[in-house]
Tab-separated table of C-alpha atoms and ligand atoms in Angstrom:
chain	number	residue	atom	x	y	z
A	271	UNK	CA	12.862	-29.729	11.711
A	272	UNK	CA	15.546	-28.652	9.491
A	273	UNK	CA	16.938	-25.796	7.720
A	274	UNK	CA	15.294	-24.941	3.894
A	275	UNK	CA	17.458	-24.196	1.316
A	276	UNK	CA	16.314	-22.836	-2.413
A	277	UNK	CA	19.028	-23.274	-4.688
A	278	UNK	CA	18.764	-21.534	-8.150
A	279	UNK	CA	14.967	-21.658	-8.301
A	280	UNK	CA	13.013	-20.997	-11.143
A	281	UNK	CA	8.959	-21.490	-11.786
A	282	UNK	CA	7.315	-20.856	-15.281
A	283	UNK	CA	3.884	-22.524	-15.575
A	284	UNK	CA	4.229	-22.327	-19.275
A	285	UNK	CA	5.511	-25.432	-21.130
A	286	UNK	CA	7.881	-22.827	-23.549
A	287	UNK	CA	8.580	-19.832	-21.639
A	288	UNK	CA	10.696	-17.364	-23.580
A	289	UNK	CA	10.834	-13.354	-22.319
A	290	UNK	CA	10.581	-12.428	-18.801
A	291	UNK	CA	7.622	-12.146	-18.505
A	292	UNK	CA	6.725	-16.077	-18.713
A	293	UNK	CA	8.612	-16.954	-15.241
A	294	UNK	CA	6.160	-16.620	-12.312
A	295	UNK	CA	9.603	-17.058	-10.318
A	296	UNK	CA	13.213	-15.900	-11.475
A	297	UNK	CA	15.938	-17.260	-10.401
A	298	UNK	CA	16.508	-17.386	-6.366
A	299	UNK	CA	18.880	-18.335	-3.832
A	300	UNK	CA	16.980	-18.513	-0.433
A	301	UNK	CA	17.611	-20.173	2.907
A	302	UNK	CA	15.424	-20.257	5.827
A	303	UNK	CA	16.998	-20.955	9.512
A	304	UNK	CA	15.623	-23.908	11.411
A	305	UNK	CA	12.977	-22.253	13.802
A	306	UNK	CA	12.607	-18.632	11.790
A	307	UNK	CA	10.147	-16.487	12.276
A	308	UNK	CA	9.751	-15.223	8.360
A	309	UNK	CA	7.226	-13.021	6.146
A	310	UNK	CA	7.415	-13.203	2.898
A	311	UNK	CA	5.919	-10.085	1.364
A	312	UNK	CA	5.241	-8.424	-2.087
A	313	UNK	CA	1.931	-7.028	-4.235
A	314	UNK	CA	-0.933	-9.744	-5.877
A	315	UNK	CA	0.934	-12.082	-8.405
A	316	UNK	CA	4.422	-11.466	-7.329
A	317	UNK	CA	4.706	-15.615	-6.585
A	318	UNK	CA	4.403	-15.897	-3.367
A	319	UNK	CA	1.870	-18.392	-3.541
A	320	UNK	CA	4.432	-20.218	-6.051
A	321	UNK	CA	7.232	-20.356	-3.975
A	322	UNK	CA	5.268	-21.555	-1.212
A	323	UNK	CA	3.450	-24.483	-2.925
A	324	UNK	CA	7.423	-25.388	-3.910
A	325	UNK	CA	8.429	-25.428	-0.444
A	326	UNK	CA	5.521	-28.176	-0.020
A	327	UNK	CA	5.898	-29.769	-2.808
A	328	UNK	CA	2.549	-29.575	-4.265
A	329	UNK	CA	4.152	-27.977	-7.070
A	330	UNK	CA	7.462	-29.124	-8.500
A	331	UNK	CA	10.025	-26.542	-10.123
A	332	UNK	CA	10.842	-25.944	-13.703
A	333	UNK	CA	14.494	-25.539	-12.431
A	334	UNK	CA	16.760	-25.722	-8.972
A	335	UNK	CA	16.393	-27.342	-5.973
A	336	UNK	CA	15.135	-27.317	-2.815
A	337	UNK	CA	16.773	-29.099	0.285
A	338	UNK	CA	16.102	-29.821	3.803
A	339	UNK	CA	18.718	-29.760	6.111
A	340	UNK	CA	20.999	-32.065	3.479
A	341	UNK	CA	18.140	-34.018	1.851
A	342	UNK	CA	17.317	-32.835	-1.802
A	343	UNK	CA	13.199	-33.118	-1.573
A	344	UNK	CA	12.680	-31.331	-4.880
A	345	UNK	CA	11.169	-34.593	-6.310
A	346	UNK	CA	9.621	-35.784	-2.891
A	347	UNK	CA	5.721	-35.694	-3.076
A	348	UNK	CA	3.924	-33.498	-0.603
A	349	UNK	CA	3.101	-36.302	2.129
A	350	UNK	CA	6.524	-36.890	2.653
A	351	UNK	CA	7.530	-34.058	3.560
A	352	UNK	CA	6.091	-33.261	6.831
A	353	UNK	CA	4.760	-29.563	6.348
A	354	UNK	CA	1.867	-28.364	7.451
A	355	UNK	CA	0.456	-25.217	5.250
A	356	UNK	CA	-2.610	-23.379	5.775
A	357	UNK	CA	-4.009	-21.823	2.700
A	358	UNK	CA	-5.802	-18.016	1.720
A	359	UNK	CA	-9.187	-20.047	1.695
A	360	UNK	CA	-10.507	-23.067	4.288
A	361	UNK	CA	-10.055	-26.822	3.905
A	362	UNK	CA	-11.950	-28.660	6.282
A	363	UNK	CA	-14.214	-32.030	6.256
A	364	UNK	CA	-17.503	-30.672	6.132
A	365	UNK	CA	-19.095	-33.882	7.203
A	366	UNK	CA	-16.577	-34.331	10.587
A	367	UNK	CA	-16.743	-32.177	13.645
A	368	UNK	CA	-14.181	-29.668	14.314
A	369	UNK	CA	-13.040	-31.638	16.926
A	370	UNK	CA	-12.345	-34.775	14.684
A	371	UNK	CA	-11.116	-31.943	11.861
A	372	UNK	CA	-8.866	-30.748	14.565
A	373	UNK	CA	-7.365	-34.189	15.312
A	374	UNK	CA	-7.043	-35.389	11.911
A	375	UNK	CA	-3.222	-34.576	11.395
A	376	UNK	CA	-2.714	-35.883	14.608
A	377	UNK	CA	-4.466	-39.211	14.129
A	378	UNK	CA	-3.020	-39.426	10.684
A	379	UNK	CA	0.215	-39.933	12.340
A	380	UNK	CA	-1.208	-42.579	15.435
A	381	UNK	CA	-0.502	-40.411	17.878
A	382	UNK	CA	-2.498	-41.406	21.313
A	383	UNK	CA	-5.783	-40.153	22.049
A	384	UNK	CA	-4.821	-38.390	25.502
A	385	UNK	CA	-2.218	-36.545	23.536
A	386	UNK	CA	-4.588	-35.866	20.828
A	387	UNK	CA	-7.960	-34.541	23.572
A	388	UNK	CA	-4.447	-32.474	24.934
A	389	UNK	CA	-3.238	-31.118	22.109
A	390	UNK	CA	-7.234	-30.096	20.676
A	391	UNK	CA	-7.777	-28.832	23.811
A	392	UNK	CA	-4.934	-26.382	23.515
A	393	UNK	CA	-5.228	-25.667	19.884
A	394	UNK	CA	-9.229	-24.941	19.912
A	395	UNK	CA	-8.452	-22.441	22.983
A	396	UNK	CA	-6.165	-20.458	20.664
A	397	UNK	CA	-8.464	-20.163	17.789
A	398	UNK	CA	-11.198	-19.664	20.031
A	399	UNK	CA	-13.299	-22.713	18.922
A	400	UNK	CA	-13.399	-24.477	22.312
A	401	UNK	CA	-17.195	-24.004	22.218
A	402	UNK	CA	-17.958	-25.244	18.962
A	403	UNK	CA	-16.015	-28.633	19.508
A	404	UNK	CA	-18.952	-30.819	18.852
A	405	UNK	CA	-20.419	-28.906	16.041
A	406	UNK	CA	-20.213	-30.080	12.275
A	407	UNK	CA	-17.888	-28.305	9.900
A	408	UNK	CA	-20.679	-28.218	7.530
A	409	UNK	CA	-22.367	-25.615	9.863
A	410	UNK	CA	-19.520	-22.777	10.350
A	411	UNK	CA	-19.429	-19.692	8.703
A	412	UNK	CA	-16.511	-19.296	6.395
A	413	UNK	CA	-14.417	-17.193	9.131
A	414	UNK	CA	-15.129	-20.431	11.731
A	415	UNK	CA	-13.721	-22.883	9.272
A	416	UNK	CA	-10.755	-20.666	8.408
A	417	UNK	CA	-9.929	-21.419	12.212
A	418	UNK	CA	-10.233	-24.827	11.369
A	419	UNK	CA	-7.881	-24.781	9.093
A	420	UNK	CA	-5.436	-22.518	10.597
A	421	UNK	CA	-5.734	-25.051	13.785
A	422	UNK	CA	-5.022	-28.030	11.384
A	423	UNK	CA	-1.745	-26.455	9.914
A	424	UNK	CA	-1.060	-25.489	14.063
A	425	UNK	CA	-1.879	-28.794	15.554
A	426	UNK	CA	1.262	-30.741	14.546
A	427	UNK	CA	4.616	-29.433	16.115
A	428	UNK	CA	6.795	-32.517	14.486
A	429	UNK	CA	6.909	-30.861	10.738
A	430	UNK	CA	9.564	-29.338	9.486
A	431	UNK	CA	7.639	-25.688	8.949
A	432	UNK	CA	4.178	-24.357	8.823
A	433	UNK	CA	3.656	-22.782	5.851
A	434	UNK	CA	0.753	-19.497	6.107
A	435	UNK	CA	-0.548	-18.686	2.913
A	436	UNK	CA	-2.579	-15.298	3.308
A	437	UNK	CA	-4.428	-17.387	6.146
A	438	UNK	CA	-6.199	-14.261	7.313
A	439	UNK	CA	-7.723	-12.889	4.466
A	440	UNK	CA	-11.348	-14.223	5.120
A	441	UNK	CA	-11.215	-13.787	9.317
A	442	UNK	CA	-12.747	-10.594	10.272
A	443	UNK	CA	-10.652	-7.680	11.380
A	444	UNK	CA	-10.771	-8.039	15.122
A	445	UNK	CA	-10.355	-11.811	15.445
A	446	UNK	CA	-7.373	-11.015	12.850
A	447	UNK	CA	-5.630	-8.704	15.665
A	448	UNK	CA	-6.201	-11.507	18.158
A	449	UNK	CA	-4.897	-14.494	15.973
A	450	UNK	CA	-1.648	-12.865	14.541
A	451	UNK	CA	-0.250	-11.743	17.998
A	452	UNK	CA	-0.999	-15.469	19.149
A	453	UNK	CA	1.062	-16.565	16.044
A	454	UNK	CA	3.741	-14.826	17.451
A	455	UNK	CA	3.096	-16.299	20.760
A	456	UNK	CA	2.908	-19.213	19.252
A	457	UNK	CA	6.031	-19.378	17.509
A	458	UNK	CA	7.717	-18.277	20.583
A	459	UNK	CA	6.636	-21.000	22.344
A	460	UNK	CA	6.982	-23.980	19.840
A	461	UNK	CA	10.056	-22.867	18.087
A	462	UNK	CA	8.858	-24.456	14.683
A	463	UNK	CA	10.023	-22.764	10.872
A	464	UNK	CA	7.174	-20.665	10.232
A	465	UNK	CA	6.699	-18.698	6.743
A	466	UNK	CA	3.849	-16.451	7.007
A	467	UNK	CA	3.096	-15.098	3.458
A	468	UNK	CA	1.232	-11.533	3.291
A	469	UNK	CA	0.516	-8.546	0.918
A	470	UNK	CA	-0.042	-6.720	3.930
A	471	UNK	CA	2.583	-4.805	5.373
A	472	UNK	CA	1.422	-5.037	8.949
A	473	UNK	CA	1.025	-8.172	9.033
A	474	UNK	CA	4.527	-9.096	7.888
A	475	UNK	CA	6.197	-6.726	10.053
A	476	UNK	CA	4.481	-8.056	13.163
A	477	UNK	CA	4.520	-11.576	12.924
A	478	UNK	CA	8.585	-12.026	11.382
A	479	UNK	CA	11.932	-11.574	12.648
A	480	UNK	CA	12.808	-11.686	8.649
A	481	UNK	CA	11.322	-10.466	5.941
A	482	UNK	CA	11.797	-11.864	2.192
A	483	UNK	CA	10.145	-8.830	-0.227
A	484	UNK	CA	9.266	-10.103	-3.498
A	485	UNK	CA	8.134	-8.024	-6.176
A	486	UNK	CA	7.545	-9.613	-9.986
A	487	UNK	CA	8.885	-12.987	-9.740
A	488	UNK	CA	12.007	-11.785	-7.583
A	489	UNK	CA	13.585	-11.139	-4.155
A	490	UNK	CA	14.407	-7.638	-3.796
A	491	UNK	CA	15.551	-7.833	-0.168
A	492	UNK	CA	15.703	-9.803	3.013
A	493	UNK	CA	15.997	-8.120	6.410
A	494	UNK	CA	14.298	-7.567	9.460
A	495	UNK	CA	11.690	-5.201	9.560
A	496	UNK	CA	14.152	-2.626	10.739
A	497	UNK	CA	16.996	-2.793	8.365
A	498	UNK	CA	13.789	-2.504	5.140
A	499	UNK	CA	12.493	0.371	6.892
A	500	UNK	CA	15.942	2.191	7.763
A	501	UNK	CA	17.829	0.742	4.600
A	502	UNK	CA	15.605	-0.466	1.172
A	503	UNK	CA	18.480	-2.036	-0.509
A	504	UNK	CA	15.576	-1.019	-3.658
A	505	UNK	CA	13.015	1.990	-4.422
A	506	UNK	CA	10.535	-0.866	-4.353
A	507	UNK	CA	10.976	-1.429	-0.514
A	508	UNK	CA	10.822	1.891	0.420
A	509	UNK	CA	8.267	2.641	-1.535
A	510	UNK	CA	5.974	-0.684	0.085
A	511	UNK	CA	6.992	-0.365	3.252
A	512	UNK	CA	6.193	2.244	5.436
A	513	UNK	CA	3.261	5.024	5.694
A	514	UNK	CA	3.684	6.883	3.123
A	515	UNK	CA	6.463	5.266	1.466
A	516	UNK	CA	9.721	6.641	0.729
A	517	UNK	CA	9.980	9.651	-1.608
A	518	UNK	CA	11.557	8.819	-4.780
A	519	UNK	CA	13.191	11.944	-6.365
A	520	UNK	CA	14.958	11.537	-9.718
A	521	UNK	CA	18.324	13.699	-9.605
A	522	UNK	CA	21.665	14.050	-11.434
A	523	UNK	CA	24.417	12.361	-10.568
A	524	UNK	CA	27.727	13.678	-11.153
A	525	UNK	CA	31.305	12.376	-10.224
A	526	UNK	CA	28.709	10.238	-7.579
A	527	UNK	CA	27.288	12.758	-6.088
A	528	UNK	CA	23.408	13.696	-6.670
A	529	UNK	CA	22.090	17.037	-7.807
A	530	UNK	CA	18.715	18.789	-8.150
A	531	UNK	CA	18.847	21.153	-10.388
A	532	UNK	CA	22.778	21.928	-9.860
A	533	UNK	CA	22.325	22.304	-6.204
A	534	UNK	CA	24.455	19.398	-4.185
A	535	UNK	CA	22.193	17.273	-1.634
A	536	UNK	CA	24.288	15.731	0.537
A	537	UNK	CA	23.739	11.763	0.566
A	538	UNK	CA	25.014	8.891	3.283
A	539	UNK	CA	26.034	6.630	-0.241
A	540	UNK	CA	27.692	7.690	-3.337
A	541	UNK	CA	27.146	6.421	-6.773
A	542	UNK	CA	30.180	4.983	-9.598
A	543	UNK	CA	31.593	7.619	-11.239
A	544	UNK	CA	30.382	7.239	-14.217
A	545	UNK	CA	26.372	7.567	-13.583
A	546	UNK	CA	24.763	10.509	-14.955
A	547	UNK	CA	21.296	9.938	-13.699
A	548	UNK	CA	19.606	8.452	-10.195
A	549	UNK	CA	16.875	8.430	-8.087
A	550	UNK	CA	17.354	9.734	-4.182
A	551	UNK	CA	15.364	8.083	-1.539
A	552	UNK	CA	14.520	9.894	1.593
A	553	UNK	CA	11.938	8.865	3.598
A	554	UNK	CA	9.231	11.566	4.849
A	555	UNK	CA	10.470	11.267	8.270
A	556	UNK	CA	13.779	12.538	7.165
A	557	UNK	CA	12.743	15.791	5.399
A	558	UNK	CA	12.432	19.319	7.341
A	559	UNK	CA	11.697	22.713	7.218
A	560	UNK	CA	15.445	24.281	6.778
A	561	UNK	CA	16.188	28.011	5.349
A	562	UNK	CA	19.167	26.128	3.715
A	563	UNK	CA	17.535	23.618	2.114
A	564	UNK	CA	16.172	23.803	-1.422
A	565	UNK	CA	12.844	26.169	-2.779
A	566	UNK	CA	9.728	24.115	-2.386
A	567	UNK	CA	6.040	24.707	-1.903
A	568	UNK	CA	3.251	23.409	0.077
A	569	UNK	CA	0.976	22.302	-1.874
A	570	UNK	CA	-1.182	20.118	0.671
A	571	UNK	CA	-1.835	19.330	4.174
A	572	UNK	CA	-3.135	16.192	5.435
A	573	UNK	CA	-3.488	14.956	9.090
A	574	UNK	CA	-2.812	11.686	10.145
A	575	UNK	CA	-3.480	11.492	13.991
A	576	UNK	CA	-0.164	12.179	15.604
A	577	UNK	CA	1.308	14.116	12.697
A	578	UNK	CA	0.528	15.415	9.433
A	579	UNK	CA	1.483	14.324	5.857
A	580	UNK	CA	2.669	17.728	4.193
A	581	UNK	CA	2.996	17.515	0.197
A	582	UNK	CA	5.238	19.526	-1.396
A	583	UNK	CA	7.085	20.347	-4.965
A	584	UNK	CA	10.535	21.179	-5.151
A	585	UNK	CA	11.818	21.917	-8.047
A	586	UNK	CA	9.231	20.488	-10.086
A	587	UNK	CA	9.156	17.437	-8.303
A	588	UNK	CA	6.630	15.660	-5.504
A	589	UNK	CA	8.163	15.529	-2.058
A	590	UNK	CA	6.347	14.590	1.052
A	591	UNK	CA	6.816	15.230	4.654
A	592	UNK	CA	6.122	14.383	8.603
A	593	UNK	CA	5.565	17.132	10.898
A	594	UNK	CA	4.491	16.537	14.055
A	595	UNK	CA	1.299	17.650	15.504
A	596	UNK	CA	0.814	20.925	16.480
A	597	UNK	CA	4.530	21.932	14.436
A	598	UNK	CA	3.801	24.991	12.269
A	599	UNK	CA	3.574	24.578	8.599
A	600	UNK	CA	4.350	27.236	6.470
A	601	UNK	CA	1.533	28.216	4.142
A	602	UNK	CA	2.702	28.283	0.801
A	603	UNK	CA	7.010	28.449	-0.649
A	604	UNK	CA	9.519	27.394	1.740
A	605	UNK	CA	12.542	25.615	2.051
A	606	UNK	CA	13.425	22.044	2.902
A	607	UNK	CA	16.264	19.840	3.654
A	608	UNK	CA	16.788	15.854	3.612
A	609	UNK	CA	18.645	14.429	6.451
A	610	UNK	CA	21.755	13.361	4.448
A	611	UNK	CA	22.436	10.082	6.829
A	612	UNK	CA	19.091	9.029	5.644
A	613	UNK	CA	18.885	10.057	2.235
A	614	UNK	CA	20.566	7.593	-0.515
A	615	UNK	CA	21.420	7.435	-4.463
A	616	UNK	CA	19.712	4.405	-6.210
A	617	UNK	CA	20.357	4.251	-10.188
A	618	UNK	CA	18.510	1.701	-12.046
A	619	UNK	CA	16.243	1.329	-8.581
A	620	UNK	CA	18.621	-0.347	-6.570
A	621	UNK	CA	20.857	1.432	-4.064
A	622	UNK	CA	23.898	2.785	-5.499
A	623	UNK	CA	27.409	1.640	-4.392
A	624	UNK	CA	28.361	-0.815	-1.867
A	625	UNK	CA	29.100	2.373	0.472
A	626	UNK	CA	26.009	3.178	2.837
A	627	UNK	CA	24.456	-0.228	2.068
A	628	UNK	CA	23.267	-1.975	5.097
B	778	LIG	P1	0.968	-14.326	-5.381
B	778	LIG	O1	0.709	-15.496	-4.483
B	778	LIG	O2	2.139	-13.481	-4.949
B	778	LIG	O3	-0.254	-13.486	-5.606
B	778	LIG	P2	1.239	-16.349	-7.461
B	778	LIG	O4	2.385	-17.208	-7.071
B	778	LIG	O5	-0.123	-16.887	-7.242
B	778	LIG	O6	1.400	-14.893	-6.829
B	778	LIG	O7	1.343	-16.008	-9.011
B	778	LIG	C1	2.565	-15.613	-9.639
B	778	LIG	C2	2.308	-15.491	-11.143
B	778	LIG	O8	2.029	-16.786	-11.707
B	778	LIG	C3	1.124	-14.627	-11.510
B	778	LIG	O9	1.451	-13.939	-12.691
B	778	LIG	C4	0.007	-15.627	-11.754
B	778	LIG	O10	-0.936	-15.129	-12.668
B	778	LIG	C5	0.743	-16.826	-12.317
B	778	LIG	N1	0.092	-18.107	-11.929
B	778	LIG	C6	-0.183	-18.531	-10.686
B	778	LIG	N2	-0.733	-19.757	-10.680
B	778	LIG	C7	-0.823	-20.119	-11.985
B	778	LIG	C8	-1.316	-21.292	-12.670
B	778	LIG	N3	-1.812	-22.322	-11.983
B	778	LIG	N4	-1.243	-21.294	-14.015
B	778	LIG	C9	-0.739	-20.253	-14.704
B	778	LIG	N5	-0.252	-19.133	-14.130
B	778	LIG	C10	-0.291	-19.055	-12.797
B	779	LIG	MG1	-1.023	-15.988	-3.445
């Protein structure tokens, strides 16, 4: 095992890239602790996949390295580097039997059979396949061998991480509960790097004690699940994490303070003196009712179990808040306030000023 440094990464899979727009992955510094417990999350075609298949080396970069613990591997082919990775979709020998499926990293690497029968044994009990031992591959449905697979990448403890690349997407939703909380249990127990890519918020938040978020080709923050939820160092975060996301209010900013339509909201960060315009973030949680606040109006009501999603406009712009259940909502203009320790200038989408930043 060993810690995984990314030094001044960069990915195009175009032989002449030119704009922007050409680099699957811009450049990133990243390091991941011996033994974390990471997600790395972002929307469909962000590069997570990218990144991933440069950690194992099935892909090599168009610039940077990457090292583990002091060894530069960025030109060391895949079966050298002892990671085990579990992809979206299942890889299994159709023609062996899970068992012998299960066992194949392990035999791979002549380890002895009592370990092996051990270590199956234990491994098919977590994916729940200690029935269907015997059977063929060739015979599973596509959620059974997706347990195959995710028992292959589990079955080895000697690499140096297990990579997860969407490894749920094709399990059904109950089984899904079960397996990710064993993950966890998992990597509790055995201690091992484990990078757990997602698009699905949930799932990251649960499994990780760190979060990467990626969002076109970039890292927009690293934290744990608390510090994106309390403090999105971007609009992006708190606009993809969380339920509903952050509200995302354009204002003017003068001498670094934010304005909506001349009237002073109170913020926990200021901006540099000389920005004119921003954006203040505030999640839902941290807007009320006030008869100081500014002129809104309700303009709709949802409920959402324990509380209710109210929309409103204020001052021409879309603001939503909580309320809790059963908390009276009044029916039409009103007044609200945003909770100035939790509301924050961004200009240009990132969080304004080193001042407030987590
Ligand atoms: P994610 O896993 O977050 O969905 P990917 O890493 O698969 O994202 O893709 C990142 C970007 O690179 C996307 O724009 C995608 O279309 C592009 N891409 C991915 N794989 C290839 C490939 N083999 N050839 C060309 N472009 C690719
Ligand atoms: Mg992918």
């Amino acid at each position: 095992m060993a810690r995984i440094t990314l030094s001044n990464l960069a990915h195009s899979y175009r032989p002449d890239p030119v704009s922007d727009a050409d680099w699957a992955l811009k450049e990133l510094n990243l390091e991941w602790d011996d033994g974390g417990a990471y997600a790395l999350l972002g929307p469909s075609g962000c590069g997570k996949t990218t990144l991933l298949n440069i950690i194992s080396g099935l892909l090599t970069p168009t610039h940077g390295s990457v090292h583990f613990g002091d060894e530069d591997v960025t030109q060391l082919p895949t079966e050298k580097r002892h990671i085990a990775q579990v992809f979206q979709f299942p890889v299994v020998y159709d023609t062996m039997t899970v068992y012998d499926n299960l066992a194949f990293p392990l035999r791979n690497r002549h380890v002895d059979e009592a370990t092996v029968r051990a270590k199956v044994a234990e491994i098919a009990e977590m994916t729940d396949l200690t029935s269907m031992l015997d059977r063929r591959a060739s015979g599973l449905t596509a959620d059974g061998k997706q347990k195959i697979s995710l028992g292959r990448g589990l079955v080895r403890t000697d690499v140096n991480a297990i990579l997860f690349d969407e490894p749920l997407t094709v399990i059904d939703p109950h089984l899904k509960f079960q397996l990710r909380s064993k993950l966890k249990e998992l990597h509790n127990r055995i201690a091992n790097t484990m990078i757990y890519v997602t698009h699905d918020q949930t799932e990251a938040l649960t499994f990780a004690d760190k979060v990467v978020v990626m969002n076109v080709g970039e890292v927009v923050q690293i934290g744990t699940p608390e510090e994106l939820f309390e403090t999105p160092q971007h609009v992006f975060v708190g606009h993809f994490i969380g339920s509903p996301g952050m509200n995302v209010i354009p204002c003017d900013v003068k001498d670094g303070a934010a304005f909506i339509d001349g009237v002073r909201v109170a913020t926990a960060n200021e901006a540099d003196a000389a920005v004119t315009k921003g954006e203040l973030g505030v999640r839902p949680e941290f807007v009320t009712f006030s008869d100081d606040g500014l002129e809104a109006k309700v303009v709709k009501v949802s409920d959402a179990g324990r509380f209710s999603i109210v929309e409103t406009v204020c001052h021409g712009k879309p603001v939503k808040l909580v309320a809790p259940e059963g908390a009276p909502i009044p029916s039409e203009t009103t007044r609200i306030a945003f909770k100035p320790d939790n509301t924050r200038i961004y200009v240009d989408g990132w969080l304004a000023g080193a001042r407030g930043a987590a």
